[in-house]
Short mmCIF file of C-alpha atoms in Angstrom, two decimals:
data_model
loop_
_atom_site.label_atom_id
_atom_site.label_comp_id
_atom_site.label_asym_id
_atom_site.label_seq_id
_atom_site.Cartn_x
_atom_site.Cartn_y
_atom_site.Cartn_z
CA MET A 1 0.07 0.04 0.03
CA GLY A 2 2.97 2.28 -0.18
CA TRP A 3 1.68 3.96 -3.36
CA LEU A 4 -1.66 4.91 -1.56
CA SER A 5 0.30 6.31 1.45
CA PHE A 6 2.27 8.35 -1.09
CA SER A 7 -0.63 9.59 -3.06
CA ILE A 8 -2.25 11.07 -0.05
CA GLY A 9 0.68 13.32 0.56
CA LEU A 10 1.05 14.95 -2.74
CA VAL A 11 3.55 17.55 -3.94
CA SER A 12 2.03 20.14 -6.10
CA LEU A 13 3.36 22.19 -8.80
CA CYS A 14 2.37 25.23 -10.36
CA SER A 15 -4.64 26.19 -11.52
CA MET A 16 -11.69 25.15 -12.29
CA VAL A 17 -14.33 25.20 -9.84
CA PHE A 18 -17.52 23.39 -10.20
CA THR A 19 -20.37 23.72 -7.63
CA VAL A 20 -24.15 24.10 -8.16
CA SER A 21 -23.42 27.76 -8.32
CA GLY A 22 -20.86 27.73 -10.99
CA ILE A 23 -17.64 26.50 -12.69
CA GLY A 24 -14.37 28.25 -12.46
CA ALA A 25 -10.60 28.13 -13.21
CA ASN A 26 -7.13 29.13 -12.16
CA TRP A 27 -5.65 31.87 -14.15
CA GLY A 28 -1.79 32.10 -14.02
CA THR A 29 0.22 34.66 -15.78
CA GLN A 30 3.71 33.44 -15.92
CA CYS A 31 3.82 33.69 -19.76
CA SER A 32 6.21 35.43 -22.07
CA HIS A 33 3.30 36.43 -24.31
CA LEU A 34 0.11 37.19 -22.34
CA LEU A 35 -3.40 37.26 -23.83
CA PRO A 36 -4.80 40.69 -23.06
CA PRO A 37 -6.93 40.39 -19.86
CA ASP A 38 -10.07 41.60 -21.65
CA THR A 39 -9.60 38.65 -24.11
CA VAL A 40 -9.13 36.18 -21.21
CA VAL A 41 -12.31 37.47 -19.48
CA ARG A 42 -14.23 37.20 -22.70
CA LEU A 43 -12.92 33.48 -23.03
CA LEU A 44 -14.00 32.84 -19.48
CA ARG A 45 -17.58 34.07 -20.28
CA ASP A 46 -17.90 32.44 -23.59
CA ASN A 47 -17.15 29.07 -21.91
CA GLY A 48 -19.51 29.83 -19.03
CA PHE A 49 -16.84 30.04 -16.23
CA GLN A 50 -18.36 31.76 -13.17
CA ARG A 51 -15.25 31.72 -10.98
CA ILE A 52 -11.58 32.52 -11.22
CA LYS A 53 -8.64 32.21 -8.91
CA LEU A 54 -5.66 34.51 -9.23
CA PHE A 55 -2.25 33.95 -7.97
CA ASP A 56 -1.67 37.62 -7.11
CA ALA A 57 -3.54 41.03 -7.32
CA ASP A 58 -2.68 41.90 -11.03
CA TYR A 59 -4.52 45.27 -11.61
CA ASP A 60 -5.15 44.60 -15.30
CA ALA A 61 -6.74 41.27 -14.55
CA LEU A 62 -8.85 42.61 -11.84
CA ARG A 63 -9.95 45.45 -13.85
CA ALA A 64 -10.96 43.22 -16.73
CA LEU A 65 -12.97 41.12 -14.38
CA GLY A 66 -14.97 44.28 -13.28
CA LYS A 67 -18.69 44.10 -14.02
CA SER A 68 -18.25 40.44 -15.43
CA GLY A 69 -20.04 38.94 -12.59
CA ILE A 70 -17.29 36.33 -12.23
CA GLU A 71 -16.56 35.53 -8.78
CA VAL A 72 -12.76 36.19 -7.92
CA MET A 73 -10.44 34.58 -5.36
CA VAL A 74 -7.37 36.96 -5.48
CA GLY A 75 -3.99 35.86 -4.27
CA ILE A 76 -1.16 37.04 -1.97
CA PRO A 77 2.15 35.48 -3.11
CA ASN A 78 4.37 33.73 -0.78
CA ASP A 79 7.13 36.32 -0.95
CA MET A 80 4.69 38.89 0.60
CA LEU A 81 3.71 36.74 3.74
CA LEU A 82 6.54 38.29 5.71
CA THR A 83 5.35 41.64 5.00
CA MET A 84 1.67 40.81 5.78
CA ALA A 85 2.70 38.91 8.95
CA SER A 86 4.86 41.95 10.34
CA SER A 87 2.51 44.66 9.90
CA VAL A 88 -1.26 45.06 10.27
CA LYS A 89 -0.83 48.52 8.44
CA ALA A 90 0.67 46.51 5.39
CA ALA A 91 -2.38 44.25 5.30
CA GLU A 92 -4.67 47.21 5.68
CA LYS A 93 -2.86 48.92 2.70
CA TRP A 94 -2.90 45.76 0.61
CA VAL A 95 -6.60 45.20 1.23
CA ALA A 96 -7.41 48.72 0.60
CA LYS A 97 -5.61 48.81 -2.74
CA ASN A 98 -6.39 45.24 -3.95
CA VAL A 99 -9.82 44.43 -2.60
CA SER A 100 -11.69 47.58 -1.52
CA ALA A 101 -10.75 49.69 -4.59
CA HIS A 102 -11.70 46.85 -7.06
CA LEU A 103 -14.95 46.10 -5.07
CA THR A 104 -16.08 49.90 -5.13
CA THR A 105 -14.47 51.37 -8.27
CA ASN A 106 -14.26 48.47 -10.79
CA ASN A 107 -17.24 46.45 -9.36
CA VAL A 108 -15.09 43.22 -9.17
CA ASN A 109 -16.82 40.34 -7.34
CA ILE A 110 -14.12 39.51 -5.01
CA LYS A 111 -15.13 36.54 -2.60
CA TYR A 112 -11.96 35.25 -1.31
CA VAL A 113 -8.36 36.35 -0.50
CA ALA A 114 -5.79 33.46 -0.87
CA VAL A 115 -2.95 34.14 1.72
CA GLY A 116 0.07 32.45 0.26
CA ASN A 117 0.16 29.29 -2.11
CA GLU A 118 1.14 25.98 -0.68
CA PRO A 119 3.40 27.73 1.94
CA PHE A 120 3.92 24.49 3.88
CA LEU A 121 5.31 22.35 1.04
CA GLU A 122 7.96 20.18 2.61
CA THR A 123 10.39 21.33 -0.14
CA TYR A 124 10.25 24.88 1.21
CA ASN A 125 12.06 23.60 4.29
CA GLY A 126 9.84 25.57 6.73
CA SER A 127 10.49 28.99 5.13
CA PHE A 128 7.00 30.22 5.67
CA LEU A 129 5.97 28.28 8.89
CA LYS A 130 6.23 31.37 11.04
CA THR A 131 4.74 33.95 8.70
CA THR A 132 1.62 32.26 7.15
CA PHE A 133 -0.78 32.32 10.11
CA PRO A 134 0.12 35.71 11.33
CA ALA A 135 -0.30 37.01 7.60
CA LEU A 136 -3.86 35.29 7.70
CA GLN A 137 -4.76 36.96 10.86
CA ASN A 138 -3.65 40.30 9.80
CA VAL A 139 -5.37 40.13 6.42
CA GLN A 140 -8.52 39.07 8.07
CA SER A 141 -8.41 42.09 10.48
CA ALA A 142 -7.82 44.39 7.61
CA LEU A 143 -10.93 42.96 5.90
CA ILE A 144 -12.98 43.55 9.03
CA LYS A 145 -11.64 47.16 9.36
CA ALA A 146 -12.66 47.57 5.79
CA GLY A 147 -16.14 46.30 6.54
CA LEU A 148 -15.61 43.29 4.45
CA GLY A 149 -15.29 40.69 7.09
CA THR A 150 -18.58 39.11 6.24
CA THR A 151 -18.46 39.22 2.50
CA VAL A 152 -14.93 38.38 1.78
CA LYS A 153 -13.29 35.34 3.13
CA VAL A 154 -9.59 34.38 3.75
CA THR A 155 -8.21 31.00 2.91
CA ILE A 156 -4.72 29.44 2.51
CA PRO A 157 -4.26 27.17 -0.64
CA LEU A 158 -2.61 24.15 0.85
CA ASN A 159 -0.97 21.36 -0.78
CA ALA A 160 -2.34 17.76 0.12
CA ASP A 161 1.05 17.03 1.78
CA VAL A 162 -0.23 18.92 5.04
CA TYR A 163 -2.07 15.71 5.89
CA GLU A 164 -1.19 12.09 5.79
CA SER A 165 -2.49 8.73 6.74
CA SER A 166 -1.01 6.60 9.32
CA THR A 167 -2.58 3.51 7.75
CA GLY A 168 -2.55 4.16 4.11
CA TYR A 169 -6.11 4.50 4.01
CA PRO A 170 -8.51 7.58 4.29
CA SER A 171 -9.72 6.64 7.79
CA GLY A 172 -6.13 7.11 8.97
CA GLY A 173 -5.98 10.50 8.04
CA ASP A 174 -4.59 13.43 10.22
CA PHE A 175 -2.53 16.45 9.76
CA ARG A 176 1.30 16.15 9.37
CA ALA A 177 2.98 15.62 12.55
CA ASP A 178 5.49 18.44 12.18
CA ILE A 179 2.90 21.08 11.54
CA HIS A 180 -0.04 19.44 13.58
CA ASP A 181 -0.40 22.20 16.16
CA LEU A 182 0.02 24.96 13.42
CA MET A 183 -2.65 23.26 11.19
CA LEU A 184 -5.10 23.03 14.07
CA ALA A 185 -4.62 26.62 14.82
CA ILE A 186 -5.30 27.66 11.36
CA VAL A 187 -8.31 25.32 10.94
CA LYS A 188 -9.82 26.94 14.07
CA PHE A 189 -9.33 30.40 12.74
CA LEU A 190 -10.94 29.50 9.48
CA SER A 191 -13.89 27.86 11.33
CA ASP A 192 -14.26 30.98 13.71
CA ASN A 193 -14.34 33.32 10.83
CA GLY A 194 -16.65 31.21 8.36
CA ALA A 195 -13.90 30.65 5.85
CA PRO A 196 -13.05 27.65 4.00
CA PHE A 197 -10.11 25.15 4.00
CA THR A 198 -8.50 24.95 0.42
CA VAL A 199 -6.45 22.09 -0.79
CA ASN A 200 -4.69 21.33 -4.02
CA ILE A 201 -4.83 17.61 -5.18
CA TYR A 202 -2.80 16.20 -7.95
CA PRO A 203 -3.21 12.46 -9.14
CA PHE A 204 -0.83 13.15 -12.05
CA ILE A 205 2.11 13.76 -9.56
CA SER A 206 1.59 10.51 -7.94
CA LEU A 207 2.01 8.81 -11.37
CA TYR A 208 4.89 11.00 -12.13
CA THR A 209 6.80 10.37 -8.99
CA ASP A 210 6.04 6.57 -8.31
CA GLU A 211 6.46 4.05 -10.94
CA ASN A 212 4.34 1.72 -8.99
CA PHE A 213 1.34 3.75 -8.82
CA PRO A 214 -1.57 2.07 -10.56
CA VAL A 215 -2.44 4.15 -13.53
CA GLU A 216 -6.04 3.53 -13.59
CA TYR A 217 -6.60 4.69 -10.14
CA ALA A 218 -5.74 8.27 -11.11
CA PHE A 219 -8.76 8.42 -13.31
CA PHE A 220 -12.63 8.08 -12.90
CA ASP A 221 -13.52 5.22 -15.21
CA GLU A 222 -13.76 2.83 -12.18
CA LYS A 223 -11.48 0.51 -14.20
CA ALA A 224 -9.07 0.36 -11.17
CA THR A 225 -9.20 -2.25 -8.49
CA PRO A 226 -10.89 -0.43 -5.55
CA VAL A 227 -9.13 0.40 -2.30
CA THR A 228 -11.53 -0.82 0.49
CA ASP A 229 -11.42 1.17 3.88
CA GLY A 230 -13.54 -0.49 6.17
CA GLY A 231 -16.86 -0.83 4.43
CA THR A 232 -16.00 1.91 1.97
CA SER A 233 -14.67 1.29 -1.58
CA TYR A 234 -12.48 3.91 -3.35
CA TYR A 235 -12.26 3.57 -7.20
CA ASN A 236 -10.13 6.75 -7.69
CA MET A 237 -7.27 8.73 -6.09
CA PHE A 238 -9.30 11.89 -5.75
CA ASP A 239 -12.03 10.60 -3.60
CA ALA A 240 -9.49 8.75 -1.33
CA ASN A 241 -7.31 11.81 -1.06
CA TYR A 242 -10.20 14.25 -0.35
CA ASP A 243 -11.69 12.00 2.16
CA THR A 244 -8.26 11.70 4.00
CA LEU A 245 -8.74 15.39 4.70
CA VAL A 246 -12.21 15.05 5.70
CA TRP A 247 -10.96 12.43 8.36
CA ALA A 248 -8.25 14.74 9.52
CA LEU A 249 -10.79 17.47 10.00
CA GLN A 250 -13.19 15.23 11.72
CA LYS A 251 -10.69 13.76 14.08
CA ASN A 252 -9.72 17.27 15.20
CA GLY A 253 -13.31 18.41 15.80
CA PHE A 254 -13.70 20.32 12.53
CA GLY A 255 -15.84 17.78 10.61
CA ASN A 256 -18.19 20.58 9.15
CA LEU A 257 -15.57 22.94 7.77
CA PRO A 258 -16.23 23.69 4.12
CA ILE A 259 -13.57 22.40 1.69
CA ILE A 260 -12.38 24.09 -1.60
CA VAL A 261 -10.23 22.05 -3.89
CA GLY A 262 -8.04 24.95 -5.10
CA GLU A 263 -6.19 22.99 -8.04
CA ILE A 264 -6.69 19.91 -9.76
CA GLY A 265 -5.96 19.04 -13.46
CA TRP A 266 -3.58 17.27 -15.86
CA PRO A 267 -0.83 18.48 -17.94
CA THR A 268 -0.58 17.75 -21.81
CA ASP A 269 3.23 17.81 -22.43
CA GLY A 270 6.59 17.55 -21.04
CA ASP A 271 6.56 13.91 -19.66
CA ARG A 272 5.46 10.60 -21.11
CA ASN A 273 2.33 10.72 -18.85
CA ALA A 274 1.42 14.25 -19.65
CA ASN A 275 -0.35 14.10 -22.94
CA ILE A 276 -3.62 15.04 -24.69
CA GLU A 277 -5.25 11.68 -24.19
CA TYR A 278 -4.65 11.31 -20.34
CA ALA A 279 -5.58 15.09 -19.88
CA GLN A 280 -8.76 14.77 -21.66
CA ARG A 281 -9.59 11.41 -20.16
CA PHE A 282 -8.91 12.89 -16.54
CA ASN A 283 -10.39 16.35 -16.89
CA GLN A 284 -13.62 14.92 -18.56
CA GLY A 285 -13.85 12.07 -16.11
CA PHE A 286 -13.50 14.59 -13.28
CA MET A 287 -16.21 16.82 -14.66
CA THR A 288 -18.53 13.96 -15.12
CA HIS A 289 -17.80 12.87 -11.58
CA ILE A 290 -18.48 16.20 -9.78
CA LEU A 291 -21.41 17.13 -12.10
CA GLY A 292 -23.27 14.12 -10.69
CA GLY A 293 -23.31 16.09 -7.41
CA LYS A 294 -22.76 13.00 -5.26
CA GLY A 295 -19.47 14.02 -3.70
CA THR A 296 -17.31 11.60 -1.93
CA PRO A 297 -18.21 8.79 0.42
CA MET A 298 -17.25 10.95 3.55
CA ARG A 299 -18.79 14.20 2.01
CA PRO A 300 -21.90 13.55 -0.12
CA GLY A 301 -23.06 16.49 -2.16
CA ALA A 302 -21.57 19.24 -4.45
CA VAL A 303 -17.71 19.44 -4.46
CA ASP A 304 -16.20 23.08 -4.80
CA VAL A 305 -13.36 22.63 -7.24
CA TYR A 306 -11.09 25.01 -9.25
CA LEU A 307 -9.44 23.26 -12.37
CA PHE A 308 -5.83 23.86 -12.94
CA SER A 309 -5.39 25.56 -15.22
CA LEU A 310 -6.90 27.91 -17.73
CA ILE A 311 -3.90 28.68 -20.05
CA ASP A 312 -0.39 27.36 -20.42
CA GLU A 313 2.31 29.44 -18.89
CA ASP A 314 5.56 29.03 -20.71
CA ALA A 315 7.60 31.08 -18.39
CA LYS A 316 7.07 28.96 -15.23
CA SER A 317 9.87 27.20 -13.43
CA VAL A 318 10.57 23.74 -14.66
CA GLN A 319 12.33 22.68 -11.50
CA PRO A 320 9.22 20.32 -10.56
CA GLY A 321 9.37 18.93 -14.02
CA ASN A 322 8.94 19.96 -17.81
CA PHE A 323 5.25 19.32 -17.64
CA GLU A 324 4.85 22.48 -15.35
CA ARG A 325 4.30 24.66 -18.39
CA HIS A 326 1.49 22.62 -19.89
CA TRP A 327 -1.33 22.41 -17.36
CA GLY A 328 -3.78 24.54 -19.36
CA ILE A 329 -7.07 23.29 -20.97
CA PHE A 330 -6.21 26.10 -23.56
CA ASN A 331 -2.90 26.83 -25.33
CA TYR A 332 -0.97 29.96 -24.84
CA ASP A 333 -3.15 31.69 -27.42
CA GLY A 334 -6.51 30.57 -26.00
CA SER A 335 -7.04 27.73 -28.53
CA ALA A 336 -8.61 24.60 -27.19
CA LYS A 337 -6.24 21.57 -26.61
CA TYR A 338 -8.99 18.92 -26.80
CA GLN A 339 -12.52 18.25 -26.53
CA LEU A 340 -14.02 18.93 -23.16
CA ASN A 341 -17.52 19.39 -22.03
CA LEU A 342 -17.96 21.54 -19.02
CA GLY A 343 -21.68 21.54 -19.41
CA THR A 344 -21.86 25.19 -19.91
CA THR A 345 -21.84 25.69 -23.73
CA ASN A 346 -24.50 24.75 -26.47
CA SER A 347 -21.78 22.90 -28.39
CA GLY A 348 -20.54 20.81 -25.51
CA ALA A 349 -17.12 21.88 -26.40
CA LEU A 350 -14.55 24.52 -25.30
CA VAL A 351 -14.80 27.91 -27.15
CA ALA A 352 -11.60 29.38 -28.35
CA ALA A 353 -10.43 32.91 -27.48
CA ARG A 354 -11.74 35.50 -29.95
CA GLY A 355 -9.76 38.27 -31.69
CA VAL A 356 -6.29 36.96 -31.02
CA LYS A 357 -3.61 38.67 -33.02
CA TYR A 358 -0.47 36.58 -34.11
CA LEU A 359 2.94 37.55 -35.25
CA GLY A 360 3.76 36.92 -38.95
CA GLN A 361 3.77 33.28 -40.26
CA LYS A 362 7.49 32.74 -40.27
CA TRP A 363 9.94 30.52 -38.38
CA CYS A 364 13.55 30.23 -37.49
CA VAL A 365 15.01 26.87 -38.39
CA MET A 366 18.48 25.06 -38.90
CA LYS A 367 19.95 25.86 -42.31
CA PRO A 368 19.81 22.93 -44.62
CA SER A 369 23.58 23.53 -45.40
CA ALA A 370 24.58 23.47 -41.73
CA LYS A 371 25.95 20.35 -40.17
CA LEU A 372 25.10 18.83 -36.82
CA ASP A 373 28.81 18.52 -35.81
CA ASP A 374 29.20 22.33 -36.51
CA PRO A 375 30.87 23.63 -33.17
CA GLN A 376 28.26 26.54 -33.20
CA VAL A 377 25.19 24.11 -32.82
CA SER A 378 25.58 22.69 -29.38
CA PRO A 379 26.08 26.06 -27.66
CA SER A 380 23.39 27.66 -29.84
CA VAL A 381 20.72 24.95 -28.69
CA SER A 382 21.81 25.50 -24.99
CA PHE A 383 21.46 29.27 -25.26
CA ALA A 384 18.05 29.07 -27.18
CA CYS A 385 16.41 26.56 -24.85
CA GLY A 386 17.83 28.39 -21.75
CA LEU A 387 16.11 31.55 -22.71
CA ALA A 388 12.98 30.07 -24.44
CA ASP A 389 10.95 26.76 -24.02
CA CYS A 390 12.14 23.30 -25.05
CA THR A 391 9.84 21.41 -22.68
CA THR A 392 8.09 19.76 -25.65
CA LEU A 393 11.33 17.94 -26.62
CA GLY A 394 12.44 14.73 -24.88
CA TYR A 395 11.17 11.26 -24.31
CA GLY A 396 7.38 10.80 -24.48
CA THR A 397 6.62 14.32 -25.37
CA SER A 398 4.71 15.85 -28.39
CA CYS A 399 7.89 16.60 -30.19
CA GLY A 400 9.80 13.54 -29.05
CA ASN A 401 9.90 12.02 -32.28
CA LEU A 402 11.89 14.85 -34.08
CA ASP A 403 15.16 13.99 -35.67
CA ALA A 404 18.35 15.87 -34.68
CA ARG A 405 17.85 18.68 -37.06
CA GLY A 406 14.27 18.98 -36.03
CA ASN A 407 15.24 19.43 -32.47
CA VAL A 408 17.79 22.07 -33.24
CA SER A 409 15.09 23.99 -35.38
CA TYR A 410 12.48 23.79 -32.65
CA ALA A 411 15.11 25.22 -30.15
CA PHE A 412 15.93 27.95 -32.56
CA ASN A 413 12.23 28.78 -33.32
CA SER A 414 11.29 28.89 -29.63
CA TYR A 415 13.90 31.62 -29.04
CA TYR A 416 12.94 33.41 -32.19
CA GLN A 417 9.22 33.44 -31.23
CA ARG A 418 10.02 34.33 -27.65
CA ASN A 419 11.74 37.61 -29.05
CA ASN A 420 8.85 38.64 -31.37
CA GLN A 421 10.47 37.31 -34.35
CA LEU A 422 13.26 39.88 -34.27
CA ASP A 423 15.71 39.31 -37.12
CA GLY A 424 18.63 39.26 -34.69
CA ALA A 425 16.98 36.42 -32.72
CA CYS A 426 17.54 34.10 -35.72
CA LYS A 427 21.26 34.74 -36.16
CA PHE A 428 22.83 31.81 -34.64
CA PRO A 429 26.22 31.86 -36.21
CA ASN A 430 25.95 30.34 -39.71
CA VAL A 431 23.54 27.59 -38.68
CA SER A 432 20.06 29.33 -38.70
CA MET A 433 17.73 30.90 -41.19
CA ILE A 434 14.13 32.27 -41.31
CA THR A 435 11.52 30.37 -43.41
CA LYS A 436 7.93 30.91 -44.24
CA ASN A 437 7.36 27.21 -44.62
CA ASP A 438 5.72 25.89 -41.33
CA PRO A 439 8.17 23.16 -40.04
CA SER A 440 5.66 21.57 -37.88
CA VAL A 441 5.57 17.60 -38.03
CA GLY A 442 2.48 15.60 -36.95
CA SER A 443 1.87 16.31 -33.24
CA CYS A 444 4.77 18.52 -32.96
CA LYS A 445 3.71 22.11 -33.52
CA PHE A 446 6.17 24.89 -34.18
CA PRO A 447 4.25 27.87 -32.72
CA VAL A 448 3.87 31.38 -33.90
CA MET A 449 3.59 33.57 -31.03
CA ILE A 450 0.74 36.02 -30.43
CA GLU A 451 1.40 39.70 -30.42
CA PRO A 452 2.67 40.64 -26.95
CA TYR A 453 0.54 42.36 -24.35
CA TYR A 454 2.38 44.64 -21.93
CA GLY A 455 -0.39 46.04 -19.86
CA GLY A 456 0.48 48.70 -17.29
CA THR A 457 4.02 47.27 -16.84
CA GLU A 458 6.67 47.00 -19.66
CA ARG A 459 7.72 43.39 -19.82
CA THR A 460 11.05 42.47 -21.19
CA VAL A 461 10.42 39.64 -23.74
CA GLY A 462 13.20 37.26 -24.23
CA SER A 463 15.09 38.33 -21.14
CA LEU A 464 12.99 36.88 -18.52
CA GLN A 465 15.90 35.13 -16.99
CA LYS A 466 19.54 34.52 -17.63
CA PRO A 467 20.16 31.60 -20.04
CA VAL A 468 19.98 28.07 -18.35
CA ILE A 469 23.12 26.23 -19.41
CA LEU A 470 21.87 22.87 -20.33
CA ALA A 471 23.73 19.76 -19.28
CA SER A 472 25.92 18.25 -21.98
CA GLY A 473 23.88 14.97 -21.79
CA LEU A 474 20.60 16.89 -22.66
CA ILE A 475 22.43 18.62 -25.57
CA LEU A 476 23.51 15.35 -26.83
CA PHE A 477 20.07 13.89 -26.50
CA LEU A 478 18.48 16.77 -28.43
CA LEU A 479 21.01 16.25 -31.09
CA LYS A 480 20.64 12.51 -30.87
CA ILE A 481 24.43 11.93 -31.39
CA LEU A 482 24.86 9.58 -28.41
#
């Protein structure tokens, strides 16, 4: 039962909500080329989304959500927790600027403030253990002072690794031993203030990290051998994981605390298990599962859930894995990745973003005359991938079947598009050229980027970070000359 025990303590990575009152999604903005916020809000409305979760308080996104009627959870990033914890005045200033002003001036329907994002991940080594709860308290105090204490609720999106099971079954659930007292203090505070417990659950990560994890148990087809906990049978990991939390709350006297699933989804690229087929199967199965309204064995009724995520983010960190940039149900340009019936559109399918403007139909590729053993190729590929996005290259990915020249061309084009097709971005010494012939092959698409949106703050495209120096082994793999 080791895989079940592991699956209950997931490690999340980088964000849809369905209840009887509406469906929603996580909207992340770590992208080199953002869709204009007004375009995203129209995308949300065209697809019947009624709730959205933001990871910060981006002014342009909140402004665009004004008068849309869409319910908003606005986020405070982890790097602001110390400030919020250290000063009630800082919390009051943040609430005034990012909640009160948008409620009154822009008519934004803000319902929740998310204080931090998975701050107790074990991989953070306790960095936020002392600041998260005081920040939560100060933000709540600021909301009360602003007269919003009954209409806007605080919460903390937590990873599922904040609870665990001593038996490997849901009924053994309790909060993690090292943070047990802290979790109880937070849970009591949420309960006292009528606020929900928010948790992120990722069956994909169990499959990614544990080769013994039974694949079918990640999905909702009831093809998996059920896990029996007493007299209760669990046919999928989501129900078992969710009920582990329910048991943890119940054991500690908070069995009726509302639960929101802040993130759940499946990526489409960057790993052999991250593909269109699995993502469609998981998300459609999940939607059908929760649309039924039966809930889980321990919590019958509607489940409040945010799908992760709305749109791909090509500038996210890939430290957790290359799949991290591919969680969206929509591509970077707002086009639908696959058939998904959310039960909100007449067609029963996702509706693509409208009015999207693209850069020219041209690509940067490897010169036909260039040779793979040219000494300029290897450092050029390393440089391009370090500043752009090569996460679709590799074993089991959408572009995993490219030959060596195709890999080089993909890297060059990624850098070229990231830099808005500037001529100087396709001048890898004597080995690159610009073409108007689409080099896409089969499932491997060489994207043409959308026109950049800068909003109120100028963004530097193509210089988001220093080049990541690729390991020589990866370069050899991309060049397929091992």
